[in-house]
Short mmCIF file of C-alpha atoms in Angstrom, two decimals:
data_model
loop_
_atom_site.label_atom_id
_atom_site.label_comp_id
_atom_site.label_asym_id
_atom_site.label_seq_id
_atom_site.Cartn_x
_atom_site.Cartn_y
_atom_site.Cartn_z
CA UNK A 791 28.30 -35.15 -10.99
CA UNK A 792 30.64 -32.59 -12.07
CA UNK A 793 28.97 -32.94 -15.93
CA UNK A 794 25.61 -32.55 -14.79
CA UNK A 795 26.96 -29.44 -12.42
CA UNK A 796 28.34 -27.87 -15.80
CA UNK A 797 25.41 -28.67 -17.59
CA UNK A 798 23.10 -27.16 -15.35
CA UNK A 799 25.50 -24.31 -14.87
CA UNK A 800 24.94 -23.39 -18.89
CA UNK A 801 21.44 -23.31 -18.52
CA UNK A 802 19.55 -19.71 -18.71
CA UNK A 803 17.99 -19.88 -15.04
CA UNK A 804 16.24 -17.46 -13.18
CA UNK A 805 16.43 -16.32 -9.30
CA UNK A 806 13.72 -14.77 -7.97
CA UNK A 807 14.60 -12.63 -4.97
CA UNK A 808 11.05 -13.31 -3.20
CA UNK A 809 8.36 -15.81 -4.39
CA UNK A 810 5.41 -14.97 -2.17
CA UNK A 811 2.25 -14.59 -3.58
CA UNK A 812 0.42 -11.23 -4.98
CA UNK A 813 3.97 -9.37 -4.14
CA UNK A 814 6.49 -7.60 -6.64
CA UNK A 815 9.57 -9.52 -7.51
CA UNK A 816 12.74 -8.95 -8.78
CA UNK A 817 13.94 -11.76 -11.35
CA UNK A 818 17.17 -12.20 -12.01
CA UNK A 819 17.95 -14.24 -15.81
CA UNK A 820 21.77 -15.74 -15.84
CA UNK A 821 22.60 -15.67 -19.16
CA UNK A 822 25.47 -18.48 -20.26
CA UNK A 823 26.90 -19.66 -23.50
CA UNK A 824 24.51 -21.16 -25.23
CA UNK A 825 25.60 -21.63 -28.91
CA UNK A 826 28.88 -23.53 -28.09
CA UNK A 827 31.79 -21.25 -28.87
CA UNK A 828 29.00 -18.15 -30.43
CA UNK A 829 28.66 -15.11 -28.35
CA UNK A 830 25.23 -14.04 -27.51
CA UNK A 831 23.40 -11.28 -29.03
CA UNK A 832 19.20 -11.38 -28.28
CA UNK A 833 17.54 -12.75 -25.41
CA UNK A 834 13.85 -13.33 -25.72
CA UNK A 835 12.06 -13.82 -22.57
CA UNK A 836 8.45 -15.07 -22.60
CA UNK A 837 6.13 -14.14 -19.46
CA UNK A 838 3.42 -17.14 -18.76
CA UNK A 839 -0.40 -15.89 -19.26
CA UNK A 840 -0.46 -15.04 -15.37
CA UNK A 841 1.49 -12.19 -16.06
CA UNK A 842 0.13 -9.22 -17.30
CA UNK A 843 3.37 -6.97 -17.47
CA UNK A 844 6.92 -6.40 -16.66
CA UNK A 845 9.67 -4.19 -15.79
CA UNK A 846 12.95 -4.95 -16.92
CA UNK A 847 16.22 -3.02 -15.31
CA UNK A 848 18.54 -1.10 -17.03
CA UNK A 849 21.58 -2.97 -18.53
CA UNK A 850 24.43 -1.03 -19.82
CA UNK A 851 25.36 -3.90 -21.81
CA UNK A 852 21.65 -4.45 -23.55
CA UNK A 853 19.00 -2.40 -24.85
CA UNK A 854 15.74 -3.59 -23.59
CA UNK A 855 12.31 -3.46 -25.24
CA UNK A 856 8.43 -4.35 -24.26
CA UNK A 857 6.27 -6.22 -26.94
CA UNK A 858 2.66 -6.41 -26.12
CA UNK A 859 -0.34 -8.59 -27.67
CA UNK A 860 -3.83 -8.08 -27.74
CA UNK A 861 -5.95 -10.27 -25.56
CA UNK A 862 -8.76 -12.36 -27.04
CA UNK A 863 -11.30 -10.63 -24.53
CA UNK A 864 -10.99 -7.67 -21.89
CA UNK A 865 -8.81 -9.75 -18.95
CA UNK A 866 -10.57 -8.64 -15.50
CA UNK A 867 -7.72 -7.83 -12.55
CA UNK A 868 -8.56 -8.04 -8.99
CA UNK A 869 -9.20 -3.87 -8.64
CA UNK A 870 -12.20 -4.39 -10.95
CA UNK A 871 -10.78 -3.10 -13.93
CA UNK A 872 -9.95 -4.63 -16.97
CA UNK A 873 -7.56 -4.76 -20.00
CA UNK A 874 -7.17 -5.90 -23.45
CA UNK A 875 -3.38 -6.08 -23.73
CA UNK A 876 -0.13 -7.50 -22.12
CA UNK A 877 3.33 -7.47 -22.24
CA UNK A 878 4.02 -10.85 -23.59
CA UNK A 879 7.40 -10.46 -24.29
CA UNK A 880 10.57 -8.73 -23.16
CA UNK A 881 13.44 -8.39 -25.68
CA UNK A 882 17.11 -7.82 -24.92
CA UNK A 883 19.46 -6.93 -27.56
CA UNK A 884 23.60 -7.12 -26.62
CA UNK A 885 25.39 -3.87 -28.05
CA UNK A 886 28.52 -5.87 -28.29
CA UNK A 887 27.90 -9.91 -28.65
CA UNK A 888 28.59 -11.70 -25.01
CA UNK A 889 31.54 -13.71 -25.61
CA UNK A 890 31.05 -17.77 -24.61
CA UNK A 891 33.60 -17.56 -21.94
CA UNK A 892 31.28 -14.89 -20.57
CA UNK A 893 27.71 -14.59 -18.68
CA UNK A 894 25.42 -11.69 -17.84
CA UNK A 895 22.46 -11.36 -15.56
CA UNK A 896 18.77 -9.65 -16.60
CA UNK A 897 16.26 -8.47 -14.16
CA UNK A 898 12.61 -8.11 -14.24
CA UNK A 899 10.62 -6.61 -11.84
CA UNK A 900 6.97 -8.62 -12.09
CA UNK A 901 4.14 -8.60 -9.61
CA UNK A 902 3.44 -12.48 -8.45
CA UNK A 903 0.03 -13.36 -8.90
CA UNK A 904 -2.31 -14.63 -6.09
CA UNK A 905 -2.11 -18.22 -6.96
CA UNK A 906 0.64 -19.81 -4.30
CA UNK A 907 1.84 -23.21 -5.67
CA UNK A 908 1.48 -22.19 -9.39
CA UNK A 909 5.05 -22.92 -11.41
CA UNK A 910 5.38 -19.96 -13.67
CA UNK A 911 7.55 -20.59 -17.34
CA UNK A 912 9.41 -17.84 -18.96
CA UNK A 913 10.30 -19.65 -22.05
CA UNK A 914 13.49 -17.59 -23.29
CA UNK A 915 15.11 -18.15 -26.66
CA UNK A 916 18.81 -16.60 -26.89
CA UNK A 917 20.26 -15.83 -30.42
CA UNK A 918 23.65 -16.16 -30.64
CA UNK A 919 25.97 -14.48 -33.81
CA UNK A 920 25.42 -18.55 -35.00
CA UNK A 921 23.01 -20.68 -34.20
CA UNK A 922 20.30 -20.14 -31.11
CA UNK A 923 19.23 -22.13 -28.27
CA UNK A 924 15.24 -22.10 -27.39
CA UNK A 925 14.97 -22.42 -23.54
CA UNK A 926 11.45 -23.61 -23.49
CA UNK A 927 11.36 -27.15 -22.61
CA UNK A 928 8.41 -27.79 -19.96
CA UNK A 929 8.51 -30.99 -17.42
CA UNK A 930 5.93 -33.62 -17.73
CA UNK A 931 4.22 -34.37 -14.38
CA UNK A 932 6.55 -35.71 -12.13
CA UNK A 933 9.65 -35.46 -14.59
CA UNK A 934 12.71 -33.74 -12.98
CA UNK A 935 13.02 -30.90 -14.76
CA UNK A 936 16.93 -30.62 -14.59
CA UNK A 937 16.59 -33.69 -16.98
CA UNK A 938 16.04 -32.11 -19.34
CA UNK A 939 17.98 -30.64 -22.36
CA UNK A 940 16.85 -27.04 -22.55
CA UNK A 941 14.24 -26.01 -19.49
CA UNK A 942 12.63 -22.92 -19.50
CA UNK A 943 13.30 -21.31 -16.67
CA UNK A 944 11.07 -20.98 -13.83
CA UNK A 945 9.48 -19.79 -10.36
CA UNK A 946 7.37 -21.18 -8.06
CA UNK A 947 4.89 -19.04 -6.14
CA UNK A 948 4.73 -19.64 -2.60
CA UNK A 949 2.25 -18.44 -0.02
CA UNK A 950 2.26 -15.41 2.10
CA UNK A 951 2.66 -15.98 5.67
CA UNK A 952 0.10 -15.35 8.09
CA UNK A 953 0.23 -11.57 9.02
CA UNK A 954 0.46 -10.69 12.75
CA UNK A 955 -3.45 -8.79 14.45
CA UNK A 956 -2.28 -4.95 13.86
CA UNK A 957 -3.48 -3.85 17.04
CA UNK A 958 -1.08 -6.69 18.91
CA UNK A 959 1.75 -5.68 16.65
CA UNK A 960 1.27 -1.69 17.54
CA UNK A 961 1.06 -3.14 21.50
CA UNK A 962 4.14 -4.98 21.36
CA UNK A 963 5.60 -2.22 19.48
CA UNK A 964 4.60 -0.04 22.07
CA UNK A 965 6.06 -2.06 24.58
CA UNK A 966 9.26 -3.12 23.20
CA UNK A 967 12.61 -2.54 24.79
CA UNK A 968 15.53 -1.17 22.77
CA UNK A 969 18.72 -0.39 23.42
CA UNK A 970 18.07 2.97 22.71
CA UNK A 971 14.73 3.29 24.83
CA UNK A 972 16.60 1.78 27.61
CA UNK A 973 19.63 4.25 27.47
CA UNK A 974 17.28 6.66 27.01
CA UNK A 975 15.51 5.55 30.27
CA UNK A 976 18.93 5.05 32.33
CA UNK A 977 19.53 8.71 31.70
CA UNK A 978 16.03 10.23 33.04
CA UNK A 979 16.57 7.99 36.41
CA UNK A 980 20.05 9.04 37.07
CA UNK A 981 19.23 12.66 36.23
CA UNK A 982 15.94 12.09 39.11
CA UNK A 983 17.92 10.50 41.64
CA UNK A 984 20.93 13.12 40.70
CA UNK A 985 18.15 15.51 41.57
CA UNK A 986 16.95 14.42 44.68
CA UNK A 987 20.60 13.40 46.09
CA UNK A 988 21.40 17.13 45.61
CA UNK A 989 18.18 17.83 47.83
CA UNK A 990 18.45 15.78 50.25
CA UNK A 991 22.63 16.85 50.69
CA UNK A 992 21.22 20.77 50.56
CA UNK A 993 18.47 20.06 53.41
CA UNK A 994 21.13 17.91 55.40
CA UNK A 995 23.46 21.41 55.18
CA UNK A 996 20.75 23.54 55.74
CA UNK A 997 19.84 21.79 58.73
CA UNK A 998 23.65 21.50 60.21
CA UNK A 999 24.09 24.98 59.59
CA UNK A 1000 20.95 25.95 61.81
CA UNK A 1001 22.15 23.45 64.24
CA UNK A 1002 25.70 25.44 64.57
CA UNK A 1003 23.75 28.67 64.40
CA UNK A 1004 21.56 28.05 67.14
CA UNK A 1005 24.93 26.49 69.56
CA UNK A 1006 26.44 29.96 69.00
CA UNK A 1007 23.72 31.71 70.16
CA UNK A 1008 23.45 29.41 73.23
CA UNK A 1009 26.90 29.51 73.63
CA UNK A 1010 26.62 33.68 73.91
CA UNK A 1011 23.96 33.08 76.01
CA UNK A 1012 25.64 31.08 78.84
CA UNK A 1013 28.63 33.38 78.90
CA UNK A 1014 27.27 36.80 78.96
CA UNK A 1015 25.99 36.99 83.15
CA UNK A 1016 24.28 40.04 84.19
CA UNK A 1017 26.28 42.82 85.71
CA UNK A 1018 25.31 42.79 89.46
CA UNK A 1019 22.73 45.25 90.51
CA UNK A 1020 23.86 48.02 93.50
CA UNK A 1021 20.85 48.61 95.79
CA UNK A 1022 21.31 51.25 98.44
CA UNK A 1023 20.92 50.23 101.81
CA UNK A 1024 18.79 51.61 104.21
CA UNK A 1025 19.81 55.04 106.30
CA UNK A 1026 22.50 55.15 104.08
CA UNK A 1027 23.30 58.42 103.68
CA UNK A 1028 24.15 60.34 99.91
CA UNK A 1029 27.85 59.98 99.54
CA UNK A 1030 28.61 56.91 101.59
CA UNK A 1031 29.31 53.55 100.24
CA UNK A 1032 26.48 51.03 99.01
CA UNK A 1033 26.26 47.98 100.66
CA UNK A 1034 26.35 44.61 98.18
#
């Protein structure tokens, strides 16, 4: 187990960082030792015929260059144009030779085509200061391909999942709690019942204070009695005494 763990582990592989179909992709080439005890200095990556192109990401350790080929006929694409050439090829050249005891990784960005189930190769052949190993061995139906000596690496496109009815996805959106939403609906009640609270305690004031206003006034009511009136009496004379 352990010798077919290292022997796998020397392989130049490739991890794809998405495999759905008709969608860009990042590819990611693992570059070991290949040449027993040789450091590397060219990788040679092959695209399959399903892709048309390729972008590959800046390595400070490589220089990286596109070679194209001209098509037999004009190559129709699913936007209705066409083209005559491809990037067939994508060459990386090491400024300083990658030592054995050493590995590197190369990305490509590549748009998947729209065929989900469809193994793509990328033969890759890496030159080493002596001797080169050609990663291009393809499996025969059914064969395993870690059986063999030197696989090409490869990527299996997979299909896109069913997308959600944009109208139920907006709804839901529209819908959805968040934390934030919530919070943000915590605060507008307590600043409405905050509100009203305050009312109600003003009116309950309001109201006591009239109620303590209008005892006062009773109470200055009761207690003030009219002064008694003096009414002269009858054949009283002017001068004499009034009768109560």
């Amino acid at each position: 187990m352990l010798a077919g763990a290292a022997g796998a582990s020397a392989h130049v592989g490739v991890t794809p960082d998405k495999t759905t179909a008709n969608s860009y992709a990042l590819l990611t080439f693992g570059i070991p030792h290949g040449c027993e005890e040789s450091g590397t200095t060219k990788v040679t990556i092959t695209l399959p015929a399903e892709l048309n192109d390729a972008q590959p990401t800046v390595n400070p350790n490589w220089t990286a260059e596109k070679v194209t080929e001209q098509l037999a006929e004009p190559k129709k694409l699913a936007d209705g144009s066409s083209i005559t050439k491809r990037t067939s090829r994508i060459v990386y050249t090491a400024k300083a030779p990658l030592e054995p005891e050493l590995r590197d990784a190369l990305v490509l960005s590549v748009k998947l085509p729209d065929t989900a189930g469809k193994t793509l190769y990328f033969p890759t052949l890496q030159n080493c200061e002596v001797g080169q190993t050609d990663w291009s061995e393809l499996p025969a139906d059914g064969q395993d391909p870690h059986s063999l000596k030197a696989p090409a690496p490869s990527v299996t496109v997979t299909a896109a999942a069913a997308s959600a009815d944009g109208h139920g996805a907006h709804a839901a959106s529209a819908t959805e709690t968040t934390p934030e939403t919530a919070a943000e609906t915590t605060q507008a009640a307590a600043v409405t019942d905050s509100g009203a609270e305050a009312r109600s305690w003003a009116g309950l004031v309001a109201g006591a204070g009239g109620l303590a206003l209008g005892g006062l006034a009773l109470a200055r009511s009761r207690g003030a009695k009219p002064a008694p009136v003096r009414v002269p009496a009858s054949g009283s004379t002017p001068g004499s005494a009034p009768k109560e």
